[in-house]
Amino acid sequence: MALQLGDFVAALGGELHGDATLAIEGLAPLESAGPSHLSFLSNPRYQPQLQASQAGCVIVAPAMRDAALARGACIVADDPYVYFARSTQLWKRAHARPPGPAIHPSAVIDPEAVLGEDVRIGPHCVVERGARIGAGTVLKARVHVAEDCSIGARCVLHPGVVIGADGFGFAPSPQGFVKIEQLGAVRIADDVEIGANTCIDRGALADTVVEEGVKIDNLVQIGHNCRIGRHTVISGCTGIAGSATIGAHCMIGGAAMILGHLTIADRVSISAGSFVARSIGKPGLYTGIFPIDDNASWEKNAATLKQLHTLRERLKALEKKL
Amino acid sequence: MALQLGDFVAALGGELHGDATLAIEGLAPLESAGPSHLSFLSNPRYQPQLQASQAGCVIVAPAMRDAALARGACIVADDPYVYFARSTQLWKRAHARPPGPAIHPSAVIDPEAVLGEDVRIGPHCVVERGARIGAGTVLKARVHVAEDCSIGARCVLHPGVVIGADGFGFAPSPQGFVKIEQLGAVRIADDVEIGANTCIDRGALADTVVEEGVKIDNLVQIGHNCRIGRHTVISGCTGIAGSATIGAHCMIGGAAMILGHLTIADRVSISAGSFVARSIGKPGLYTGIFPIDDNASWEKNAATLKQLHTLRERLKALEKKL
Amino acid sequence: MALQLGDFVAALGGELHGDATLAIEGLAPLESAGPSHLSFLSNPRYQPQLQASQAGCVIVAPAMRDAALARGACIVADDPYVYFARSTQLWKRAHARPPGPAIHPSAVIDPEAVLGEDVRIGPHCVVERGARIGAGTVLKARVHVAEDCSIGARCVLHPGVVIGADGFGFAPSPQGFVKIEQLGAVRIADDVEIGANTCIDRGALADTVVEEGVKIDNLVQIGHNCRIGRHTVISGCTGIAGSATIGAHCMIGGAAMILGHLTIADRVSISAGSFVARSIGKPGLYTGIFPIDDNASWEKNAATLKQLHTLRERLKALEKKL
C-alpha cells in the first residue's frame, strides 16, 4: 500500500507544511533521501544536512520550523525522533503482508503453558510447562521459554533467545562439581524486547527479573538472580553475571561486562567495552577501556604499565630528594 | 510432593537437630528464608546472617553447630554447600512433573547416530550421522551435535548449544580465502554441562576435547583443537581461540578471552574480563582489566596512558640528573 | 574411499616426489603425522619439524624442495597452505557419505522465498518471505534468514545463525522507548561463511551489507547498517555496533569490539580483545589490551593507573624545579 504525506499526519499528528497528497515511497536519512522520501532531523547539529537534503519532506522540531520551511515541505512535531519511530511503525503496518498462523505448527507448546490473547509464536519455538506468555507478545522463531518462566505483554523475543536455561551453579566437592538445581524461574515484565541469541538464566532459588520496558540487544548473557530495572537498555555482547542488580533507566554499552553480586544505581551509563567490578551508587557515565593504538606504541605503553607501581615509587623518591 | 525435614536427612545424611516432621516449602538464602524454608550457611563470614535468619532449618558445618543450635533447628553436615546442592536435587526430583517422551518427536536424529541408555533429547534437537550421546545425557532443546562428535555420560546441554560446527580455518590466496575443511570432531567426556548458545567447534585435523566434569556457562566459544582439562569451570561470554590447551581445575571468569596456541597450567584462575595473550605455567590468580572510573577521570588517565612510555623516559632522565 | 598420493596430484597439481600409489589414511600436522599421513610445511620456520616428521609425504614450497627430499616423499606446490586446504576439501569429498535431502523436511521455507540451484537447507532452518538464497549455498541447521534478506552463492551458514533480526533502535519518550521498525534488510554476497550462533541484524532504513568472501566466526554480532568489506575476516565473539563501515581485507581478532558509526580502512588488523572507539584511516595493526599479570601485581598497577594523570602532573612539576 502506498502512503501519502497526509497519511502520516492523519495517523500521528504533527503540523504539515506541504502537499498532503505527495506519495511517499520510503523513509530515509537526510543525506540519502530523495523527493519521494520522508526524512527527519532530530539533532539540531545536523541542520547543515537539512539544507542540502533532497527529501520530499522532513520531520523537524518547532525550533527548526523556519529553517525547514526555507528548504521545502516539513512536518513539525514536538519530538521528531519519536515521530520518526512511529512513522516506521506506520510504514511497517501499511506494508505488512498477510500474517501466517498465530502459532506456527512447528512450534512445540506444552499444554500446560498459558498463552495470552494475540500471542504470536513462530517456527520451531519451544514453550515449556507452566510458562506464561502475555497478550500481544511475539516469539519470532526458535525461541525457548523454559518451565514456569513468564513473559509479559507486548514483548518481542527474537530468534534464538533462550529464557530460563539453568543458572550456572555448582558446589565443589572432592568428586567434582555437584550441580545446584536452579529452582527459580525468569519473570519478564511488559514491553520488553530481547535480541537474537540472548540468554537469560533462571534463578537458583528466587527468580531472575527483567522489569518493564527493558530493551536487550543480541548475544547478551544475563545470569541467574539478576534484576534489571525498568527502561534500562543493554547493548549487544554484554554479560551480566549472577545476582547483579541493575537500576532503572540505565544504558549499558555493548560488550560491557558486569560482575555478579553488585548493584548499579538508576540512570547509570556504562561505556561500551567497560568492565564493571564494583557497585556504582551514583548516576553518571562510567568507563574503563584500554585505548587502542598502533601496535608498536601499544606494546611500549603496555610494557611500561606493568611497572607503573614502581614508577610511582621512583617518582615519590625523587620528590623526597628535592 | 511436600518434603519434611526428615526426608532430607534420610536421603542425604547429616545430623538433624530439630523436628523431622517439619514441612519444608522451599529452599532459600538465610536473609529471605521463612519458618518453612531450609537454608544453609557455607561461609563462616555470614554467621551474623545466621543469627538473624527466620529459616525453619539451616544446614551448617560442624564448627557452626553451637551457633546454629542457639538459633534453632539445624542440619550439621561436613560440607554445607554440597549438602545444599544435593538438597536442590532432592527438591527437584520430589517436585518433578511426569517427563515427556525421552526423544521428542521433533528432534532430528540420524539413524547412524548412537544413543546410550536413558538419553533424553528435547524438541528441535539435531544429532547428525556418527554422533554418539552417552548414557543419561540430556539435550534440552534446539541442541546441535554434528557428524561424528561424541558426548559422554550424564552430560547436560542447554538450548541452542552447537557442538561440532566447523572450526575457523581458511588459507589466504589471491582469489580469496580457501576453506580448510575441518576433518576432526569434538569429544566431550562424562559429567560435562554446557550452557545455552555455547559453541564448541570441531577440530581441523585432530579433535577438540573437553575432559570430564568440565562446566561451561552460556555463550562461550571454544575454537577448534582446544583441550579443556577435567573439572575446569568456564563462565559465560568467554572465548577460547583455536588450539589453546587449558589445564584441569582451572576457573575462567566470565568474558575472559584466551588466545589460541597457548597453554594454561592446572589450577589457574583467570579473573573475569581478562585477556590472556600468553601461556601461564604456574597455578594462581591472574588478572588484566582496565579499572572502571567515572568517565572524566578515565579520559584523563587513558590519555596519559598513551604517553606512559615517554613518562618513564622522562622519569629516568630526572633520576640521572640527581 | 581410500586415497593414494597420486590422487592428490591428479586433482590438485603439484610435483610429486615419491610413490604415487602410497595409501593415505589421513592428513596430519608434521609432529603427529605417521607414514600413511599427508602433511604440509607452510612456514619455513618449522623446517626443524620437517626433518623430524614421520609423515608419509609432506607438501612443501619450491624453496624447501631439497630439504624435503632429504627426508622422504614430498609434493612441491607454489603455496603449500592453499594446497593443504584443497587437500582437506578433496579428502572430505572422497569420504562424504551420501547426502540427505537437499531441503530437510523440518525446515520451514516460505513459498515466497527464492532458492537458487543446489541450495542445501538443513533441519529446523527458517527462511522467511522474500528471502533469497544463492546457488550452492548451505544452511547447516537451525539457521534463520528473515524476510527479504538475501544470501549470495556458495555461502555456508552454520547452526544457530540469525540473519535479519531487528536492529537495535528505539526512540526515548516519556512513556518509555518507542520501537523504530527496522525497514532495511541484510544483503550477503557470494562466498561468505558465517559461524555458529552469529547474528547479523537488518538495517533500520537501508540494508546491512556483507561483501563477497567475508569469513565470520562463531558468536559474532553485527549491528544494523554495518558494511563489511570484501575478504575481511572476523574472529569469534566480536561485536560490531551499528552503522560501522569495515574495509576490505581487514583482520578482526576475536572478542574485539568496534563502536558504531565509524570507519575502518582497508587492510587494517585489529588485535584480539581490542576495543575500537575511533575510526582508523590507515592500514596497520592496532591494539588496545590490558596486559594480564599475576593478580597481586595487577592490583598495584591498576590502582596506580587511576592516578596516572596526577603522576604526570607531579613529574612535570619536578622537571620544572630542575
mmCIF file of C-alpha atoms in Angstrom, chain A residues 110 112-113 126-133 144-151 162-166 181-187 200-203 207, chain B residues 92 95-100 120 140 159:
data_model
loop_
_atom_site.group_PDB
_atom_site.id
_atom_site.type_symbol
_atom_site.label_atom_id
_atom_site.label_comp_id
_atom_site.label_asym_id
_atom_site.label_seq_id
_atom_site.Cartn_x
_atom_site.Cartn_y
_atom_site.Cartn_z
ATOM 1 C CA ASP A 110 3.286 -27.571 26.277
ATOM 2 C CA GLU A 112 0.273 -26.576 30.480
ATOM 3 C CA ALA A 113 1.722 -23.361 29.103
ATOM 4 C CA VAL A 126 9.580 -24.202 22.411
ATOM 5 C CA VAL A 127 7.357 -23.106 25.297
ATOM 6 C CA GLU A 128 7.610 -25.442 28.246
ATOM 7 C CA ARG A 129 5.255 -26.474 31.021
ATOM 8 C CA GLY A 130 3.953 -23.755 33.232
ATOM 9 C CA ALA A 131 5.366 -20.957 31.061
ATOM 10 C CA ARG A 132 3.181 -17.888 30.541
ATOM 11 C CA ILE A 133 3.279 -15.604 27.517
ATOM 12 C CA HIS A 144 12.954 -21.128 24.013
ATOM 13 C CA VAL A 145 10.870 -20.305 27.095
ATOM 14 C CA ALA A 146 11.583 -22.852 29.793
ATOM 15 C CA GLU A 147 9.371 -24.269 32.544
ATOM 16 C CA ASP A 148 7.474 -21.812 34.707
ATOM 17 C CA CYS A 149 9.047 -18.707 33.160
ATOM 18 C CA SER A 150 6.761 -15.808 32.395
ATOM 19 C CA ILE A 151 6.898 -13.167 29.675
ATOM 20 C CA VAL A 162 16.784 -18.698 25.494
ATOM 21 C CA ILE A 163 14.763 -17.761 28.570
ATOM 22 C CA GLY A 164 15.165 -19.901 31.650
ATOM 23 C CA ALA A 165 18.085 -22.192 30.987
ATOM 24 C CA ASP A 166 19.751 -23.244 34.219
ATOM 25 C CA GLU A 181 19.462 -27.342 40.638
ATOM 26 C CA GLN A 182 18.089 -23.987 39.627
ATOM 27 C CA LEU A 183 14.700 -23.876 41.322
ATOM 28 C CA GLY A 184 13.779 -20.290 40.459
ATOM 29 C CA ALA A 185 12.405 -19.080 37.125
ATOM 30 C CA VAL A 186 12.590 -15.947 34.954
ATOM 31 C CA ARG A 187 9.980 -13.199 35.138
ATOM 32 C CA ILE A 200 18.522 -15.064 30.472
ATOM 33 C CA ASP A 201 19.059 -17.762 33.073
ATOM 34 C CA ARG A 202 16.537 -18.935 35.636
ATOM 35 C CA GLY A 203 17.219 -18.154 39.286
ATOM 36 C CA ASP A 207 13.601 -15.644 40.178
ATOM 37 C CA LYS B 92 13.754 -31.073 42.055
ATOM 38 C CA HIS B 95 8.624 -31.894 42.515
ATOM 39 C CA ALA B 96 9.278 -33.195 39.021
ATOM 40 C CA ARG B 97 6.251 -33.425 36.808
ATOM 41 C CA PRO B 98 5.905 -36.613 34.733
ATOM 42 C CA PRO B 99 8.522 -36.487 31.992
ATOM 43 C CA GLY B 100 7.634 -36.198 28.322
ATOM 44 C CA ARG B 120 16.810 -37.517 26.755
ATOM 45 C CA LYS B 140 17.477 -29.881 26.434
ATOM 46 C CA PRO B 159 19.166 -24.919 24.489
#
